[in-house]
Amino acid sequence: MTSDAHLKELGEFLKARRAELSPRSVGLPNTGPRRVPGLRRDEVAQLASISSGYYARLEQGRIQPSGPVLEALVRVLHLSDGQRDHVFQLAGKDSTRPRRQRVQKVWPVLQWLLDDLASTPAVVMGRYLDVLAWNALGAALVTDFSQIPEKHRNYVRILFTDPAMRSLYADWHSVARLCVAMLRVEAGRYPQDARLAALIGELSVRDDDFRTWWGDHKVNSVTIGAKALHHPIAGDLTLGWHTLAAASDPDQRLTVWTAEPGSPSHDSLRLLASWAASNTSTA
């Protein structure tokens, strides 16, 4: 059982580590001279996706944090493995590190299906909305995923870090907010995954909208809808999208975009398919 003395020591330890970090070291803007060294309490709380009041009580030794909160603070405060074990011990929590998820690779059957969908944009996404595979038209419609380093090939990250995505979607805010809610579902399934925590932390620091929407704690697992796009080659498009989970591996999901036959969007999609095929053959 954790004693008050242990919790007080934990609070002092967190306070000391906070004082050692500069805003620049965690990706925050430097707003000039500070009365005390290091990060402010509210900055640590913001980066860890917890309330300022909750974090203040932690430093005061008044509450016992949960395992996921400790993991978030380990990430935010850049603690070493030894320091991580120390804070978990003080908090009376099991310090066993969660097993790393195996790197996902697209199932061959899904890749074959992608390759056969010449006139339908399609991508396969894995855990955390990682983009695992795509066809030529999917790349032509959204972005050339092959030009993005594999470790950064995540749909939510691309949405928030690539300026072209904000121009592509007519209602970028709705699309991005939906993706944040879908990422929340993933966080519920893998609450201690270090890679997911790092993605959330990075986007929370880089983007005010992401930080606000993540703090809303909204979840959504919708698998069908419609999107309006302003495409640089195909022009304005209204496309339906549908996501299907692979029966053999629910962590791999195929998303396709389609247009109503005979509609202007359908014609534009066919033109984009021809353009994509031409550029693929000459590459």
Short mmCIF file of C-alpha atoms in Angstrom, two decimals:
data_model
loop_
_atom_site.label_atom_id
_atom_site.label_comp_id
_atom_site.label_asym_id
_atom_site.label_seq_id
_atom_site.Cartn_x
_atom_site.Cartn_y
_atom_site.Cartn_z
CA MET A 1 0.00 0.00 0.00
CA THR A 2 1.32 3.44 -0.91
CA SER A 3 1.91 5.76 2.05
CA ASP A 4 1.43 9.51 2.19
CA ALA A 5 5.20 9.80 2.42
CA HIS A 6 5.61 7.90 -0.85
CA LEU A 7 3.10 10.15 -2.61
CA LYS A 8 4.81 13.25 -1.24
CA GLU A 9 8.16 11.97 -2.51
CA LEU A 10 6.57 11.28 -5.89
CA GLY A 11 5.27 14.83 -6.06
CA GLU A 12 8.69 16.27 -5.18
CA PHE A 13 10.35 14.07 -7.79
CA LEU A 14 7.93 15.20 -10.53
CA LYS A 15 8.44 18.83 -9.54
CA ALA A 16 12.23 18.45 -9.74
CA ARG A 17 12.10 16.81 -13.16
CA ARG A 18 9.72 19.53 -14.40
CA ALA A 19 12.21 22.19 -13.34
CA GLU A 20 14.93 20.57 -15.47
CA LEU A 21 13.06 20.92 -18.77
CA SER A 22 12.83 23.95 -21.00
CA PRO A 23 9.81 24.73 -23.18
CA ARG A 24 11.95 24.22 -26.27
CA SER A 25 12.96 20.71 -25.16
CA VAL A 26 9.32 19.57 -25.33
CA GLY A 27 8.34 21.50 -28.46
CA LEU A 28 6.63 24.47 -26.77
CA PRO A 29 7.28 28.09 -27.80
CA ASN A 30 9.62 30.07 -25.58
CA THR A 31 7.55 32.99 -24.27
CA GLY A 32 10.41 34.82 -22.59
CA PRO A 33 11.81 34.98 -19.04
CA ARG A 34 10.10 32.89 -16.34
CA ARG A 35 9.87 33.43 -12.62
CA VAL A 36 10.91 29.83 -11.96
CA PRO A 37 13.03 27.49 -14.11
CA GLY A 38 11.56 24.72 -16.20
CA LEU A 39 8.04 23.99 -17.34
CA ARG A 40 4.92 25.29 -15.66
CA ARG A 41 2.49 22.87 -14.07
CA ASP A 42 -0.21 23.68 -16.61
CA GLU A 43 2.20 22.96 -19.47
CA VAL A 44 3.01 19.49 -18.12
CA ALA A 45 -0.69 18.83 -17.59
CA GLN A 46 -1.49 19.95 -21.12
CA LEU A 47 1.15 17.73 -22.67
CA ALA A 48 0.01 14.75 -20.58
CA SER A 49 -3.69 15.33 -21.45
CA ILE A 50 -4.73 15.73 -17.80
CA SER A 51 -6.23 18.70 -15.98
CA SER A 52 -4.02 21.31 -14.31
CA GLY A 53 -5.80 20.72 -11.01
CA TYR A 54 -5.16 16.99 -11.17
CA TYR A 55 -1.46 17.52 -11.83
CA ALA A 56 -1.20 20.10 -9.05
CA ARG A 57 -2.60 17.56 -6.56
CA LEU A 58 -0.06 15.03 -7.84
CA GLU A 59 2.86 17.34 -7.06
CA GLN A 60 1.30 18.08 -3.66
CA GLY A 61 1.25 14.33 -2.89
CA ARG A 62 -2.52 14.34 -2.40
CA ILE A 63 -3.57 11.67 -4.95
CA GLN A 64 -2.32 8.36 -6.29
CA PRO A 65 -2.00 8.45 -10.11
CA SER A 66 -3.10 5.65 -12.40
CA GLY A 67 -0.70 3.66 -14.57
CA PRO A 68 -1.70 5.43 -17.84
CA VAL A 69 -1.21 8.85 -16.21
CA LEU A 70 2.25 7.81 -15.03
CA GLU A 71 3.12 6.59 -18.54
CA ALA A 72 2.06 9.97 -19.94
CA LEU A 73 4.22 11.82 -17.40
CA VAL A 74 7.19 9.55 -18.14
CA ARG A 75 6.89 10.59 -21.78
CA VAL A 76 6.32 14.30 -21.11
CA LEU A 77 9.13 14.64 -18.56
CA HIS A 78 11.57 12.59 -20.66
CA LEU A 79 12.26 10.15 -17.81
CA SER A 80 14.83 7.39 -18.18
CA ASP A 81 13.98 3.73 -17.63
CA GLY A 82 15.34 3.93 -14.11
CA GLN A 83 13.37 7.07 -13.34
CA ARG A 84 10.25 5.43 -14.76
CA ASP A 85 10.66 2.47 -12.41
CA HIS A 86 11.16 4.90 -9.52
CA VAL A 87 7.91 6.83 -10.06
CA PHE A 88 5.93 3.63 -10.53
CA GLN A 89 7.37 2.26 -7.27
CA LEU A 90 6.51 5.46 -5.39
CA ALA A 91 2.97 5.35 -6.78
CA GLY A 92 2.57 1.69 -5.78
CA LYS A 93 2.03 0.57 -9.38
CA ASP A 94 3.41 -2.35 -11.33
CA SER A 95 6.37 -1.02 -13.30
CA THR A 96 6.39 -3.87 -15.82
CA ARG A 97 6.72 -2.30 -19.23
CA PRO A 98 3.94 -3.16 -21.67
CA ARG A 99 4.96 -5.42 -24.52
CA ARG A 100 5.57 -3.60 -27.77
CA GLN A 101 3.02 -4.26 -30.47
CA ARG A 102 4.46 -6.14 -33.41
CA VAL A 103 4.96 -4.08 -36.54
CA GLN A 104 1.98 -4.60 -38.82
CA LYS A 105 2.30 -5.65 -42.43
CA VAL A 106 -0.61 -5.71 -44.84
CA TRP A 107 -2.10 -9.15 -45.42
CA PRO A 108 -1.24 -10.40 -48.95
CA VAL A 109 -4.93 -10.97 -49.75
CA LEU A 110 -5.69 -7.32 -49.01
CA GLN A 111 -2.75 -6.20 -51.13
CA TRP A 112 -4.02 -8.28 -54.05
CA LEU A 113 -7.45 -6.72 -53.63
CA LEU A 114 -5.94 -3.24 -53.63
CA ASP A 115 -4.04 -3.94 -56.82
CA ASP A 116 -7.25 -5.08 -58.55
CA LEU A 117 -9.20 -1.94 -57.62
CA ALA A 118 -7.90 0.12 -60.53
CA SER A 119 -10.92 2.47 -60.65
CA THR A 120 -11.55 2.75 -56.91
CA PRO A 121 -9.32 4.66 -54.48
CA ALA A 122 -8.48 2.43 -51.54
CA VAL A 123 -6.11 2.19 -48.57
CA VAL A 124 -5.56 -0.37 -45.81
CA MET A 125 -5.16 1.05 -42.31
CA GLY A 126 -3.95 -0.74 -39.22
CA ARG A 127 -3.72 0.10 -35.54
CA TYR A 128 -3.87 3.81 -34.68
CA LEU A 129 -4.94 4.53 -38.30
CA ASP A 130 -1.47 3.69 -39.63
CA VAL A 131 -1.49 3.50 -43.43
CA LEU A 132 -0.25 0.01 -44.29
CA ALA A 133 -0.96 -0.14 -48.04
CA TRP A 134 -2.72 1.72 -50.85
CA ASN A 135 -3.41 1.51 -54.55
CA ALA A 136 -2.37 3.97 -57.24
CA LEU A 137 -5.71 5.77 -57.24
CA GLY A 138 -5.70 6.00 -53.44
CA ALA A 139 -2.35 7.77 -53.60
CA ALA A 140 -3.58 10.02 -56.41
CA LEU A 141 -6.68 10.99 -54.45
CA VAL A 142 -5.16 11.57 -51.00
CA THR A 143 -1.37 11.84 -51.11
CA ASP A 144 1.65 9.89 -52.30
CA PHE A 145 2.11 7.76 -49.18
CA SER A 146 5.35 6.32 -50.56
CA GLN A 147 7.00 9.71 -50.05
CA ILE A 148 6.23 9.66 -46.31
CA PRO A 149 8.67 7.81 -44.02
CA GLU A 150 7.07 4.59 -42.80
CA LYS A 151 7.27 5.61 -39.13
CA HIS A 152 5.23 8.74 -39.94
CA ARG A 153 2.75 7.03 -42.26
CA ASN A 154 -0.24 7.57 -39.99
CA TYR A 155 -3.47 9.04 -41.36
CA VAL A 156 -4.15 11.27 -38.35
CA ARG A 157 -0.59 12.57 -38.32
CA ILE A 158 -0.75 13.31 -42.04
CA LEU A 159 -4.05 15.15 -41.60
CA PHE A 160 -2.56 17.48 -39.00
CA THR A 161 0.96 17.97 -40.36
CA ASP A 162 0.54 18.14 -44.16
CA PRO A 163 -0.85 21.55 -45.23
CA ALA A 164 -2.14 20.03 -48.49
CA MET A 165 -4.63 17.94 -46.51
CA ARG A 166 -6.30 21.07 -45.20
CA SER A 167 -6.89 22.17 -48.78
CA LEU A 168 -7.98 18.73 -49.97
CA TYR A 169 -10.95 18.36 -47.62
CA ALA A 170 -13.70 20.95 -48.05
CA ASP A 171 -14.52 20.57 -44.33
CA TRP A 172 -11.13 19.70 -42.91
CA HIS A 173 -12.20 20.42 -39.33
CA SER A 174 -14.99 17.82 -39.42
CA VAL A 175 -12.72 15.21 -41.02
CA ALA A 176 -9.89 15.85 -38.57
CA ARG A 177 -12.17 15.88 -35.54
CA LEU A 178 -13.69 12.56 -36.60
CA CYS A 179 -10.21 11.06 -36.94
CA VAL A 180 -9.31 12.26 -33.44
CA ALA A 181 -12.44 10.55 -32.08
CA MET A 182 -11.47 7.37 -33.94
CA LEU A 183 -7.95 7.58 -32.50
CA ARG A 184 -9.56 7.83 -29.04
CA VAL A 185 -11.11 4.41 -29.66
CA GLU A 186 -7.64 3.05 -30.46
CA ALA A 187 -6.27 4.59 -27.26
CA GLY A 188 -8.96 2.73 -25.33
CA ARG A 189 -7.91 -0.55 -26.91
CA TYR A 190 -4.19 0.02 -26.33
CA PRO A 191 -4.00 2.31 -23.26
CA GLN A 192 -0.33 1.62 -22.48
CA ASP A 193 1.13 1.53 -25.98
CA ALA A 194 4.25 3.73 -26.01
CA ARG A 195 4.12 4.44 -29.74
CA LEU A 196 0.51 5.59 -29.58
CA ALA A 197 1.30 7.76 -26.55
CA ALA A 198 4.19 9.34 -28.47
CA LEU A 199 1.90 10.12 -31.45
CA ILE A 200 -0.70 11.73 -29.18
CA GLY A 201 1.97 13.71 -27.39
CA GLU A 202 3.55 14.96 -30.61
CA LEU A 203 0.24 16.10 -32.11
CA SER A 204 -0.86 17.70 -28.82
CA VAL A 205 2.25 19.85 -28.85
CA ARG A 206 2.15 20.67 -32.57
CA ASP A 207 -1.53 21.47 -33.06
CA ASP A 208 -3.97 23.44 -30.90
CA ASP A 209 -7.01 21.83 -32.55
CA PHE A 210 -5.76 18.33 -31.88
CA ARG A 211 -5.02 19.19 -28.24
CA THR A 212 -8.49 20.68 -27.76
CA TRP A 213 -10.34 17.82 -29.48
CA TRP A 214 -8.31 15.17 -27.69
CA GLY A 215 -9.27 16.80 -24.43
CA ASP A 216 -12.96 16.48 -25.35
CA HIS A 217 -12.68 12.67 -24.94
CA LYS A 218 -15.15 12.02 -27.78
CA VAL A 219 -15.06 8.58 -29.39
CA ASN A 220 -16.38 7.40 -32.75
CA SER A 221 -16.08 4.17 -34.69
CA VAL A 222 -18.15 5.14 -37.74
CA THR A 223 -17.40 3.03 -40.83
CA ILE A 224 -19.36 4.83 -43.56
CA GLY A 225 -19.90 8.41 -44.67
CA ALA A 226 -19.41 11.02 -47.39
CA LYS A 227 -16.74 13.64 -47.97
CA ALA A 228 -16.42 16.69 -50.20
CA LEU A 229 -12.95 17.29 -51.63
CA HIS A 230 -11.19 20.03 -53.58
CA HIS A 231 -8.72 17.97 -55.57
CA PRO A 232 -5.88 19.77 -57.42
CA ILE A 233 -6.31 17.53 -60.50
CA ALA A 234 -9.85 16.13 -60.39
CA GLY A 235 -11.51 19.30 -59.12
CA ASP A 236 -14.47 19.23 -56.73
CA LEU A 237 -15.57 15.73 -55.73
CA THR A 238 -18.27 14.30 -53.48
CA LEU A 239 -17.33 10.76 -52.55
CA GLY A 240 -18.79 8.13 -50.29
CA TRP A 241 -16.38 6.16 -48.15
CA HIS A 242 -16.75 2.79 -46.48
CA THR A 243 -14.42 0.93 -44.15
CA LEU A 244 -14.43 -2.87 -43.90
CA ALA A 245 -12.51 -4.86 -41.28
CA ALA A 246 -10.64 -7.96 -42.43
CA ALA A 247 -12.24 -11.07 -40.95
CA SER A 248 -8.80 -12.64 -40.46
CA ASP A 249 -7.40 -9.57 -38.66
CA PRO A 250 -9.80 -6.88 -37.36
CA ASP A 251 -6.79 -4.59 -36.84
CA GLN A 252 -6.50 -4.24 -40.63
CA ARG A 253 -9.28 -2.25 -42.30
CA LEU A 254 -9.88 -1.52 -45.97
CA THR A 255 -11.26 1.95 -46.77
CA VAL A 256 -12.63 2.67 -50.25
CA TRP A 257 -13.96 5.89 -51.80
CA THR A 258 -16.73 5.69 -54.40
CA ALA A 259 -18.93 8.04 -56.42
CA GLU A 260 -22.49 7.70 -57.67
CA PRO A 261 -22.40 6.23 -61.20
CA GLY A 262 -23.05 8.85 -63.87
CA SER A 263 -22.39 11.76 -61.50
CA PRO A 264 -19.80 14.47 -62.20
CA SER A 265 -17.74 13.09 -59.32
CA HIS A 266 -17.81 9.64 -60.94
CA ASP A 267 -16.56 11.08 -64.22
CA SER A 268 -13.84 13.04 -62.41
CA LEU A 269 -12.76 9.93 -60.55
CA ARG A 270 -12.39 8.04 -63.83
CA LEU A 271 -10.24 10.87 -65.21
CA LEU A 272 -8.10 10.75 -62.07
CA ALA A 273 -7.74 6.98 -62.50
CA SER A 274 -6.44 7.52 -66.05
CA TRP A 275 -4.03 10.14 -64.80
CA ALA A 276 -2.82 7.85 -62.01
CA ALA A 277 -2.35 4.92 -64.41
CA SER A 278 -0.41 7.11 -66.81
CA ASN A 279 1.88 8.45 -64.09
CA THR A 280 2.45 4.98 -62.66
CA SER A 281 3.44 3.55 -66.04
CA THR A 282 5.92 6.38 -66.72
CA ALA A 283 7.44 6.40 -63.23
#
